[in-house]
Short mmCIF file of C-alpha atoms and ligand atoms in Angstrom, two decimals:
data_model
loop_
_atom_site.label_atom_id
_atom_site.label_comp_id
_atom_site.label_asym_id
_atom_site.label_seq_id
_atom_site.Cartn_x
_atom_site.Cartn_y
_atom_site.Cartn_z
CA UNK A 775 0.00 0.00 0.00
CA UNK A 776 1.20 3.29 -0.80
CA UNK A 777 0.61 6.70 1.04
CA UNK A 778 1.03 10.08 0.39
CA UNK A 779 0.07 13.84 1.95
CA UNK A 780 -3.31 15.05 1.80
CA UNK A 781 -4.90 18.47 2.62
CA UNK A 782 -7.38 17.38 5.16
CA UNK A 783 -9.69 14.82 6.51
CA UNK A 784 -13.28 14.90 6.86
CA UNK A 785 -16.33 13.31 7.61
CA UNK A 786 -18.08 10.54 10.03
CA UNK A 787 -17.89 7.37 10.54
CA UNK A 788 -18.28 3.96 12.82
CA UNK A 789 -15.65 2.47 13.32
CA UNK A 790 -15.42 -2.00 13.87
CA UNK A 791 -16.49 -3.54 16.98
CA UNK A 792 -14.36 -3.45 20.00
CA UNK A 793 -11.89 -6.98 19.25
CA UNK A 794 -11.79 -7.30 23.07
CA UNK A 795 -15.68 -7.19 23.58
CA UNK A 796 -16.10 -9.66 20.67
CA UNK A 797 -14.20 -12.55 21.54
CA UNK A 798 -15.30 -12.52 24.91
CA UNK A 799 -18.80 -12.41 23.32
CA UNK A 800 -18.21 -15.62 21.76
CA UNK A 801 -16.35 -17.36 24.52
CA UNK A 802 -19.22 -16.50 27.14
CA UNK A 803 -21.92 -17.50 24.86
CA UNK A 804 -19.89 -20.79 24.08
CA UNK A 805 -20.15 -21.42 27.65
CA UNK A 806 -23.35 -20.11 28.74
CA UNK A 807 -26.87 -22.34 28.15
CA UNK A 808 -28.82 -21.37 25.81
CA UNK A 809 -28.69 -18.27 22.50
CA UNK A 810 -26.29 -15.75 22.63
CA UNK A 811 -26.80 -13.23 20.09
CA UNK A 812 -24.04 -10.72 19.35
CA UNK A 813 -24.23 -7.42 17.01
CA UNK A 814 -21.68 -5.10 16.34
CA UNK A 815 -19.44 -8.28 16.27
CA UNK A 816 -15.87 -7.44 14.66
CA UNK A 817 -14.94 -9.86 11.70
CA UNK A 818 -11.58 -9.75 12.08
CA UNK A 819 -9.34 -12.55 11.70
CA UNK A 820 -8.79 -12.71 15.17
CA UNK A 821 -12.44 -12.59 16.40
CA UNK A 822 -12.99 -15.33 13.58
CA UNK A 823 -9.98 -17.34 15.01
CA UNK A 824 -11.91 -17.89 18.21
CA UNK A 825 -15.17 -18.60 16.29
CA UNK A 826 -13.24 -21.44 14.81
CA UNK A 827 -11.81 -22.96 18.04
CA UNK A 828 -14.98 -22.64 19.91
CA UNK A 829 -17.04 -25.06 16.40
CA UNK A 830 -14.45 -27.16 16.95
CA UNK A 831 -15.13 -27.93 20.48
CA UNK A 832 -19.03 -28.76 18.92
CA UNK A 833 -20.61 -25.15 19.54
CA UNK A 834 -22.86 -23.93 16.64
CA UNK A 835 -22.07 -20.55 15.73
CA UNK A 836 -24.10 -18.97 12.48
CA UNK A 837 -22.73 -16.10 10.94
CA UNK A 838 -26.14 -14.41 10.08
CA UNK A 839 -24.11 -11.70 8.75
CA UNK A 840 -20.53 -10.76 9.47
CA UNK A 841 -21.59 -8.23 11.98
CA UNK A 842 -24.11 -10.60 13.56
CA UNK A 843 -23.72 -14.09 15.56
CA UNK A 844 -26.53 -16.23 16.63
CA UNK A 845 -24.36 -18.56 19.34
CA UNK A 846 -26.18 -22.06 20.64
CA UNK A 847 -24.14 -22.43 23.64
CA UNK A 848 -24.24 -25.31 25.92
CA UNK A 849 -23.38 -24.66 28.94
CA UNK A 850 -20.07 -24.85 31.67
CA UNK A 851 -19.47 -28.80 30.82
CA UNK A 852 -21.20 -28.21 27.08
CA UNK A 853 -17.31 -28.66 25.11
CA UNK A 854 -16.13 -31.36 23.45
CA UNK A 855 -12.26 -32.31 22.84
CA UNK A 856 -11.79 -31.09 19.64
CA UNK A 857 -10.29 -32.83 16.42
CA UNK A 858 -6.96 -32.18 16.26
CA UNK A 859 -5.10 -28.74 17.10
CA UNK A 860 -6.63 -25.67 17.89
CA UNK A 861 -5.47 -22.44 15.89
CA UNK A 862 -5.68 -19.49 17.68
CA UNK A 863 -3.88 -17.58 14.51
CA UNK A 864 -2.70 -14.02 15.23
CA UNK A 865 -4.64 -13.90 18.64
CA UNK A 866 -2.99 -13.53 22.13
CA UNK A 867 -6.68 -12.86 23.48
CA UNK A 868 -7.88 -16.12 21.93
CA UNK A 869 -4.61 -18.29 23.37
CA UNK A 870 -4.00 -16.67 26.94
CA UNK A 871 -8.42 -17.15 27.14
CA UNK A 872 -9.03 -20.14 25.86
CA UNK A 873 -5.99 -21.78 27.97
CA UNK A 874 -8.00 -20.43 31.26
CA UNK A 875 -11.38 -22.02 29.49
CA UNK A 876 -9.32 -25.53 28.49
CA UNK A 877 -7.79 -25.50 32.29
CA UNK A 878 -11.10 -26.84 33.34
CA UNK A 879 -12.18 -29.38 30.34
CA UNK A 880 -11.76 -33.03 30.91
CA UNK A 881 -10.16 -33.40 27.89
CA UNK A 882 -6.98 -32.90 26.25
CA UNK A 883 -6.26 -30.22 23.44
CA UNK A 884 -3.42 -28.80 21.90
CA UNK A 885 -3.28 -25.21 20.33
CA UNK A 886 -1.26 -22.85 18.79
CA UNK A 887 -0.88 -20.11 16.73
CA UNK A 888 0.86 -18.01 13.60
CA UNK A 889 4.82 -17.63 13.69
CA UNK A 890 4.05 -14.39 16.35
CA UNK A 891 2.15 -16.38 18.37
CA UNK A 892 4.20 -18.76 18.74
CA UNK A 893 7.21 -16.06 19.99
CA UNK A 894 4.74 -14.59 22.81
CA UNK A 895 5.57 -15.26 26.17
CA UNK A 896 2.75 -18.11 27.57
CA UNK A 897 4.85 -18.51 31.17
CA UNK A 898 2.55 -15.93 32.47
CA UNK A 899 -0.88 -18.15 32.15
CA UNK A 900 1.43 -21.47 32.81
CA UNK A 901 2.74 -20.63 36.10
CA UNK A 902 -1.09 -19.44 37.34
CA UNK A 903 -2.84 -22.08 35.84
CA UNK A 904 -0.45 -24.37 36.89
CA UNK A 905 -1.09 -23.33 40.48
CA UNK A 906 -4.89 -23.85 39.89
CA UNK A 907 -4.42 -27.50 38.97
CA UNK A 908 -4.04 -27.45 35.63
CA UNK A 909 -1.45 -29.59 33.41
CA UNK A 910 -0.20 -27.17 30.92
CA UNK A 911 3.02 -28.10 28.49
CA UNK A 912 4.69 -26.02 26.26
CA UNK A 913 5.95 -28.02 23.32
CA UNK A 914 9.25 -26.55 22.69
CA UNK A 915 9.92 -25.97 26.43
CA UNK A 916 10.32 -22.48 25.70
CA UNK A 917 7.13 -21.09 27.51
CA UNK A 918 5.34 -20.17 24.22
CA UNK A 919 2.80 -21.85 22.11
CA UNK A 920 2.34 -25.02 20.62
CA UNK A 921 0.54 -25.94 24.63
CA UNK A 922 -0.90 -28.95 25.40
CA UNK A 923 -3.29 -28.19 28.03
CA UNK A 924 -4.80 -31.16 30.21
CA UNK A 925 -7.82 -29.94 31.82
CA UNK A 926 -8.40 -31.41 35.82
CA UNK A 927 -10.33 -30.23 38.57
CA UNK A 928 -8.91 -27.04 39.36
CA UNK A 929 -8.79 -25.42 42.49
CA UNK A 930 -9.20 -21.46 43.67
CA UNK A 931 -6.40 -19.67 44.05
CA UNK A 932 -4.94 -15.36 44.97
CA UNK A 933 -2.74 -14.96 42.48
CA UNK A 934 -0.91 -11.39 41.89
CA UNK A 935 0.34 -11.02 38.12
CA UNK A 936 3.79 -9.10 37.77
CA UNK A 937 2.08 -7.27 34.20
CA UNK A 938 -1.58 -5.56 34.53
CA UNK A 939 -2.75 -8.06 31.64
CA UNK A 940 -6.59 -8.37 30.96
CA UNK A 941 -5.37 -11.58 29.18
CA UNK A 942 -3.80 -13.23 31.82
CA UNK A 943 -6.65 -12.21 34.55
CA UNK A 944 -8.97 -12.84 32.47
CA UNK A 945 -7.42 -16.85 31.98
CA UNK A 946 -7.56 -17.22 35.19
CA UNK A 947 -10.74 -15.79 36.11
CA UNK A 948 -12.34 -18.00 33.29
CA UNK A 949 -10.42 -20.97 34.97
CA UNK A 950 -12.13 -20.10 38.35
CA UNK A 951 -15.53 -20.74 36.61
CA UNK A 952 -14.31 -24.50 37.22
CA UNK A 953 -12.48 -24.42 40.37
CA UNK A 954 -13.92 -25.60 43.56
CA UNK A 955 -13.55 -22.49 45.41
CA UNK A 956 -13.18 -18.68 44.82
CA UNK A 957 -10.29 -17.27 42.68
CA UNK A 958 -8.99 -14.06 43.03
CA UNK A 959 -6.48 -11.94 41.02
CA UNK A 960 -4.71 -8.85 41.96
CA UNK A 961 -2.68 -6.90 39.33
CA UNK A 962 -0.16 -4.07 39.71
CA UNK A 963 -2.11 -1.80 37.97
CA UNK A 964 -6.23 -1.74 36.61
CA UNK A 965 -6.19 -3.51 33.23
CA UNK A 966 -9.14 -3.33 31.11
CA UNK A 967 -12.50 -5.27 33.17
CA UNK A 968 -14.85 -6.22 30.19
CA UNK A 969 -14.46 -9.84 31.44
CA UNK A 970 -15.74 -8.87 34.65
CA UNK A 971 -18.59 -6.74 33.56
CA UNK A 972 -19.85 -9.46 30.58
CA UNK A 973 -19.40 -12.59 32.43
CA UNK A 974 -21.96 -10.48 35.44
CA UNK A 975 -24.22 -9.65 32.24
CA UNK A 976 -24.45 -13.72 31.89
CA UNK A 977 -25.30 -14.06 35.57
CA UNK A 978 -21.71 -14.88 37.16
CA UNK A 979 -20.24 -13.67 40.27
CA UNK A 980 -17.16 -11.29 39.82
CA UNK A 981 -16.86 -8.62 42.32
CA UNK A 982 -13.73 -6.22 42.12
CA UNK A 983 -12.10 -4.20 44.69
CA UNK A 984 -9.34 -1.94 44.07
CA UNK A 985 -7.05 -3.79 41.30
CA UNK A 986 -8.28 -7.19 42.64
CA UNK A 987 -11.10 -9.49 40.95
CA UNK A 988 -12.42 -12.16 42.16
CA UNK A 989 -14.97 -15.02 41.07
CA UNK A 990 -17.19 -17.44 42.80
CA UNK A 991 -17.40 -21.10 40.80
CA UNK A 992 -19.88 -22.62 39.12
CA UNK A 993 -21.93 -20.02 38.08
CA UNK A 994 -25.25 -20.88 36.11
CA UNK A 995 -24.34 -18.74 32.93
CA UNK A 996 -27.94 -17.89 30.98
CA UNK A 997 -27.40 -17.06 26.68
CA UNK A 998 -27.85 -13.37 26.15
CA UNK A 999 -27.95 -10.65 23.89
CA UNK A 1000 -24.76 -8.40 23.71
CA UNK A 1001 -24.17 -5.15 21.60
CA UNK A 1002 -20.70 -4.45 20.72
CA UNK A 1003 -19.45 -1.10 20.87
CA UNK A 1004 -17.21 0.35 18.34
CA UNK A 1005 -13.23 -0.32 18.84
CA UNK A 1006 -11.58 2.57 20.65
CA UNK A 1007 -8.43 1.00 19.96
CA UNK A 1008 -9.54 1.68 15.97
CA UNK A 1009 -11.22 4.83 16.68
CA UNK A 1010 -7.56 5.91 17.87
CA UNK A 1011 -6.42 6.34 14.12
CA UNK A 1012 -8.96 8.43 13.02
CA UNK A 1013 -8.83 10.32 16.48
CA UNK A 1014 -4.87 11.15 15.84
CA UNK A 1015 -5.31 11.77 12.27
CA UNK A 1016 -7.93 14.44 12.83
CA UNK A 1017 -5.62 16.37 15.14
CA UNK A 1018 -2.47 16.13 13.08
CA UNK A 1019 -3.78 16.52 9.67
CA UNK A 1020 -4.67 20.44 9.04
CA UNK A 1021 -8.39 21.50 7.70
CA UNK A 1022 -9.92 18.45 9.52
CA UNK A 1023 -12.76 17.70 11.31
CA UNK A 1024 -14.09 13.83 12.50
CA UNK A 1025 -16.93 12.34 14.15
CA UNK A 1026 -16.87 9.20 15.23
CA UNK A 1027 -20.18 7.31 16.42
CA UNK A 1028 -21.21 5.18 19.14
CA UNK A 1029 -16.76 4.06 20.31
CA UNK A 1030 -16.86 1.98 23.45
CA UNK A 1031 -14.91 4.71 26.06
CA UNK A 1032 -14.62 2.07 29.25
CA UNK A 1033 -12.69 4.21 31.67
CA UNK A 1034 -10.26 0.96 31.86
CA UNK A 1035 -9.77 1.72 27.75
CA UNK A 1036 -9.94 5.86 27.31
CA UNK A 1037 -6.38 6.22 28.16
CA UNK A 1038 -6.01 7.40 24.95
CA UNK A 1039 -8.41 10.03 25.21
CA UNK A 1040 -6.74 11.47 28.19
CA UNK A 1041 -3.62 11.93 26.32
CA UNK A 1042 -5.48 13.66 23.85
CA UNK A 1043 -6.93 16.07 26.05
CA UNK A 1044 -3.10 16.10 27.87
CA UNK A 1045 -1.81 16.86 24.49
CA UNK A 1046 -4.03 19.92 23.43
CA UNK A 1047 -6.25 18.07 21.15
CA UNK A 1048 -9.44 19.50 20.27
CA UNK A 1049 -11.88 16.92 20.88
CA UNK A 1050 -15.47 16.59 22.13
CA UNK A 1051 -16.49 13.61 24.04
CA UNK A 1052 -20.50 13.09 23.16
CA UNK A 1053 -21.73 10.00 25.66
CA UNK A 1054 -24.88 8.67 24.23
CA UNK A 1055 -27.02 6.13 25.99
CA UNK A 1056 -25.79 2.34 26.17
CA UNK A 1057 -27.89 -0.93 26.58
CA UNK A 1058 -24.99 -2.99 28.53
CA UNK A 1059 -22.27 -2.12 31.09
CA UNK A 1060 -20.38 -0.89 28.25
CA UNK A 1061 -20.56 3.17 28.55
CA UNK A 1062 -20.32 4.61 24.62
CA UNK A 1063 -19.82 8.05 23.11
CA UNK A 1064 -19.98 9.83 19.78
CA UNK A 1065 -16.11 11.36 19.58
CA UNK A 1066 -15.19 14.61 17.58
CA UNK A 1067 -12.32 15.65 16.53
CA UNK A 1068 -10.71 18.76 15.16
CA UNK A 1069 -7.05 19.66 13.88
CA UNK A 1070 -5.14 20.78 16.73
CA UNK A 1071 -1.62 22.15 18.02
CA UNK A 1072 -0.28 19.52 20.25
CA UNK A 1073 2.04 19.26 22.87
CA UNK A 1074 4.05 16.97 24.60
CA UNK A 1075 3.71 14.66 27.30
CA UNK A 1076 4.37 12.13 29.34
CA UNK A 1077 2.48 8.68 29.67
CA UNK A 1078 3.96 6.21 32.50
CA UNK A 1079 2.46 4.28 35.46
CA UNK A 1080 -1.32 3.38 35.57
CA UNK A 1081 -2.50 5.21 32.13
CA UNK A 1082 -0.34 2.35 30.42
CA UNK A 1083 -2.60 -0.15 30.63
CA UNK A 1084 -5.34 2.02 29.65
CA UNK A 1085 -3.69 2.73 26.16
CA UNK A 1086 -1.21 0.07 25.41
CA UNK A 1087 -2.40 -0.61 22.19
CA UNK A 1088 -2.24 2.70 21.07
CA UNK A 1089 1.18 3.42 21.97
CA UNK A 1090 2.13 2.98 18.29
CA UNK A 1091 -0.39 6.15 17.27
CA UNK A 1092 0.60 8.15 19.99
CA UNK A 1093 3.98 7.95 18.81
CA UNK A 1094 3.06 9.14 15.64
CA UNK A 1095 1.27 11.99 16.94
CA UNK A 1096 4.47 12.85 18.97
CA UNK A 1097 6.25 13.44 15.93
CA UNK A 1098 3.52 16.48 15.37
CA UNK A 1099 3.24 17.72 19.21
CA UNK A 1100 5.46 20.68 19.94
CA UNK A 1101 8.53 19.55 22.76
CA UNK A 1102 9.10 15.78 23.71
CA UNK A 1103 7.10 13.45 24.49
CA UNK A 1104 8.07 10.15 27.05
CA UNK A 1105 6.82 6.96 27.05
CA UNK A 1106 8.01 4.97 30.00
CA UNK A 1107 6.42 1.50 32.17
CA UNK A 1108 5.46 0.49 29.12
CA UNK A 1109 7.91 -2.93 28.66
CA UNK A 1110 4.72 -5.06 27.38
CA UNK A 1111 5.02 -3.57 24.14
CA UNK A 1112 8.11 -5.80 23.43
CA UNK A 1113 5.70 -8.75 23.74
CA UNK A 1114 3.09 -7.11 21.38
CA UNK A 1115 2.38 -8.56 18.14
CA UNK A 1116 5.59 -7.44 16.81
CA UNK A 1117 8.33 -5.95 19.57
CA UNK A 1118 7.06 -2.11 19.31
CA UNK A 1119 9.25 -0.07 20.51
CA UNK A 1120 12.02 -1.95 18.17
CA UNK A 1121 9.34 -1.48 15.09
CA UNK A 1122 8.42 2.02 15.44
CA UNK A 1123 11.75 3.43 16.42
CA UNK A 1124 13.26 1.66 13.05
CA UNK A 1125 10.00 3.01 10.73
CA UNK A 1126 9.46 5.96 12.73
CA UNK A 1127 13.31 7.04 12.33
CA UNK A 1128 13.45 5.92 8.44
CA UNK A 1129 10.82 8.78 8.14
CA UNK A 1130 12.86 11.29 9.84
CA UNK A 1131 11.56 11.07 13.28
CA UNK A 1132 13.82 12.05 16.28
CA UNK A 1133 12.80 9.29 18.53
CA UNK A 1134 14.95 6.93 21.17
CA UNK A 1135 14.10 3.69 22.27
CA UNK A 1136 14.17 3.18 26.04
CA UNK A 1137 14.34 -0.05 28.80
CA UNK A 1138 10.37 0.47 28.35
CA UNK A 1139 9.25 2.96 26.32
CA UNK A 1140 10.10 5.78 24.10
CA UNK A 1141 11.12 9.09 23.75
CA UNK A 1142 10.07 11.42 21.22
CA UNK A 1143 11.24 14.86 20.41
CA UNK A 1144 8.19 16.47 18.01
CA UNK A 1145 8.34 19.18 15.84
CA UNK A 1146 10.75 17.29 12.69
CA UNK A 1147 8.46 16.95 9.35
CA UNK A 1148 8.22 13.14 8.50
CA UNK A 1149 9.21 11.85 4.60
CA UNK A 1150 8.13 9.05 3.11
CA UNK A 1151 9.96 6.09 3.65
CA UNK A 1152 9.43 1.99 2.94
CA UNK A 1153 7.60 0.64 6.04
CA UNK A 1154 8.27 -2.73 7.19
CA UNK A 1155 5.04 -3.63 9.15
CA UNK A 1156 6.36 -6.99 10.48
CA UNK A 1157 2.49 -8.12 9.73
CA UNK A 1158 1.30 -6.11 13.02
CA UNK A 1159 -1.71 -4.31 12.49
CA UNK A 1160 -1.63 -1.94 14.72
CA UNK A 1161 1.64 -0.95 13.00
CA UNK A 1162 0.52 -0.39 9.54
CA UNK A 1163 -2.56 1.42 10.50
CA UNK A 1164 -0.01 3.95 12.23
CA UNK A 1165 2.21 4.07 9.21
CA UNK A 1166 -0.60 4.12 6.74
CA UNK A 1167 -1.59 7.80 9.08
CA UNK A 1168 2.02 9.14 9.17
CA UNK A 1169 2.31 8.34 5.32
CA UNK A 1170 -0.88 10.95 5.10
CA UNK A 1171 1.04 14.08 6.47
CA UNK A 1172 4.60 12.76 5.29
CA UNK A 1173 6.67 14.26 2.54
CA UNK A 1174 7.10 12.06 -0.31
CA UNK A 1175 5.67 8.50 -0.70
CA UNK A 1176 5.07 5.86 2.43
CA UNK A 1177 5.33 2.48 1.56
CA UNK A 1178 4.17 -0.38 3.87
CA UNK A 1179 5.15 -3.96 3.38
CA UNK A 1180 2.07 -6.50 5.01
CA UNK A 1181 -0.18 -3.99 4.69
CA UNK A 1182 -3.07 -6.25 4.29
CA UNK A 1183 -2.45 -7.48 8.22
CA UNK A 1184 -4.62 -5.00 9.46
CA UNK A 1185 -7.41 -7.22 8.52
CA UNK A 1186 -6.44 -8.84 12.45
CA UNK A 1187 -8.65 -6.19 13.58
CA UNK A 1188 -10.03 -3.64 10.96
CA UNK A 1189 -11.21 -4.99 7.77
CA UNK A 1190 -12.04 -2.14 5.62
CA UNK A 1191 -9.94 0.39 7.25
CA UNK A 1192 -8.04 1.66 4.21
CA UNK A 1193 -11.63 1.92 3.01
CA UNK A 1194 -12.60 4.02 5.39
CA UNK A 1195 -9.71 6.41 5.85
CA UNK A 1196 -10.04 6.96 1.90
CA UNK A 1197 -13.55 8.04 2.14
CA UNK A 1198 -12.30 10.60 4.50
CA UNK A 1199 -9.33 12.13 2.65
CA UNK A 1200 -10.25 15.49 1.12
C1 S3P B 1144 -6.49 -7.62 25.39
C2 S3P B 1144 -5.60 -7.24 26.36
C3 S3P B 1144 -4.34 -6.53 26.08
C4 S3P B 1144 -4.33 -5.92 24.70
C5 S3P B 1144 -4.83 -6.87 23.66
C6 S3P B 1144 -6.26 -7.29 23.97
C7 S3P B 1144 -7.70 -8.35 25.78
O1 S3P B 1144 -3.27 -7.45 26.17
O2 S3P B 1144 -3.02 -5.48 24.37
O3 S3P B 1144 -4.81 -6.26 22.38
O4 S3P B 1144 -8.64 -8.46 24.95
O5 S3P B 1144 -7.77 -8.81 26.92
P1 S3P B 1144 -2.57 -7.80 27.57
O6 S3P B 1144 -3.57 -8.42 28.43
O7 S3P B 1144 -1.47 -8.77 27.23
O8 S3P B 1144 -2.05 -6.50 28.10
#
């Protein structure tokens, strides 16, 4: 895909269903009795790898469109060992989940994923898991997927993570469904809680206090019907484009802004961005907003500590809009993003300086200093998608031509996206 500068950007639009929201949609249904229906589901590869695991363990999942699931789930002890190995693709969510979900099957399954996949570290849902009861392997002894998980009766455990990961409370959280008392998890910091608030829409017990969850076993989990918000995490593009890009002006409808997930739109607001935050009434626990955007002169700032978890996917967009801000900006507690789809500090300082950027990679983080115009430059987005959808916005206030190699990965989590930002540019 090629890129190049444009005058402005204008224009609404929705953006995809949150990725989070929708495979959790699917797992919970899976494992609740009874129809689930989902709308505003994402059809992204990732959300479609975990429709594929969960029909292979004998749930019936019709795609009545691509937006729109109609899930016959069957209940806590309703899987069945699957034939042969599990592919969880591109999809941390789907492995780190689905290990917690597998913890408490009495059968054995083996699953892995794409050649990223299989580099992310899996220690972190092993050693808690573990602890729980489970018998979890990792094939090549080196802590990452292919796993072969043997499901027992687990028991409840307090486990404190060393990373605020929604993936790894969430695997153990889903684990405690089966255990044979409570489980609790404490993390260093408040990572995002839609497991906690959909798995209480389907009638379980999760209660949290401070930065601790905990779940009571056993739950009866009734089918239901869940709305999908839009995808902050792909709202974030257009949101950064809007500021950066002069003459613009973008609203974005009915985003998903879960104080565990608006991270990003602090930093806007941190950053000088003129942007208007529109909340419009929501059906679930999931609190939505209409978002508008205008071009803006942005600062600098710095993001460490608690806001990390709140914006860690959108690190890579930030970054970009660091390049525009006036003074430096500093990234710092932000080590997970070496663990990412791609290592991202290592990807976006290499792209980000190729452009022209004045940025330094950090222990765990970043540091940019704004105010250097980027040039085009040939993109390598190690098939990450959250990396070509930031290159494909830098290319669109760079001088000169942007390249970007993989460009088609961003189909992980926004099909359509070069779709949409073309409708947009003036
Ligand atoms: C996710 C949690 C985050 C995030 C990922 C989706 C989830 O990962 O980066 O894109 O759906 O629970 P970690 O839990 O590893 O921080």
């Amino acid at each position: 895909m090629k890129f190049k500068r444009i005058k402005s950007l204008r224009g609404t639009l929705s953006v995809p269903g949150d990725k989070s929201i929708s495979h959790r949609a699917v797992m919970f249904g899976s494992l609740a009795e009874g129809l689930t229906e989902v709308e505003g589901f994402l059809p992204g590869a990732d959300c479609l790898s975990t429709i594929q695991c969960f029909q292979k363990m004998g749930i019936s999942i019709e795609e009545k469109s691509p937006t729109s699931l109609l899930i016959h789930g069957k209940g806590l002890q309703g899987l069945r060992k699957p034939d042969g190995i599990l592919d969880t693709g591109n999809s941390g969510t789907t492995t780190r989940l689905i290990s917690g979900i597998l913890s408490g099957q009495d059968f054995e399954t083996t699953l892995t994923g794409d050649a990223s996949i299989q580099k992310r570290p899996m220690g972190r849902i092993i050693e808690p898991l573990s602890l729980m009861g489970a018998s979890i392997e990792s094939l090549k002894g080196n802590h990452c997927a292919p796993l072969r998980i043997q499901g027992r009766p687990l028991h409840g455990i307090h486990y404190t993570t060393k990373t605020a990961s929604a993936q790894v409370k969430s695997a153990i959280l889903l684990a405690g469904l089966y255990a044979d008392s409570p489980t609790q998890v404490t993390e260093p910091a408040l990572s995002r809680n839609h497991t906690e608030l959909m798995l209480n829409s389907f009638g379980a017990q999760v209660q949290t206090r401070g930065t601790t969850a905990s779940i009571k076993p056993r739950p009866h989990l009734a089918g239901q019907k869940i709305l999908v918000p839009g995808d902050i995490s792909s709202a974030a593009y257009f949101l950064a484009a809007g500021c950066m890009i002069p003459d613009s002006e973008i609203r974005i409808c009915g985003v998903g802004i879960n104080p565990t997930r608006d991270g990003i739109l602090r930093v806007l607001q941190m950053m000088g961005a003129q942007i208007t935050i529109h909340p419009t009434e929501s059906e679930t626990a999931e609190p939505i907003a209409d978002l508008l955007v205008k071009t803006s002169e942005l600062r600098g700032c710095t993001l460490k500590g608690d806001l990390i978890p709140a914006l860690i996917d959108e690190i890579p967009i930030i970054a970009v809009m660091a390049c525009f801000a006036k003074g430096t900006t500093i990234i710092k507690d932000a080590a997970e993003l070496k663990v990412k789809e791609s290592n991202r500090i290592d990807v976006m300082v290499k792209n980000l300086s190729a452009m022209g950027a004045h940025i330094t990679a950090t222990e765990d983080g970043m540091i940019l200093e704004g105010g250097y115009p980027l040039h085009g430059a040939l993109i390598d987005s190690c098939l990450d998608h959250r990396i070509a959808m930031s290159f494909a916005v830098a290319g669109l206030h760079a001088d000169g031509e942007t390249r970007i190699l993989g460009a088609e990965c961003v189909n992980i989590s926004y099909p359509g996206f070069y779709r949409d930002l073309e409708r947009l540019c003036q």
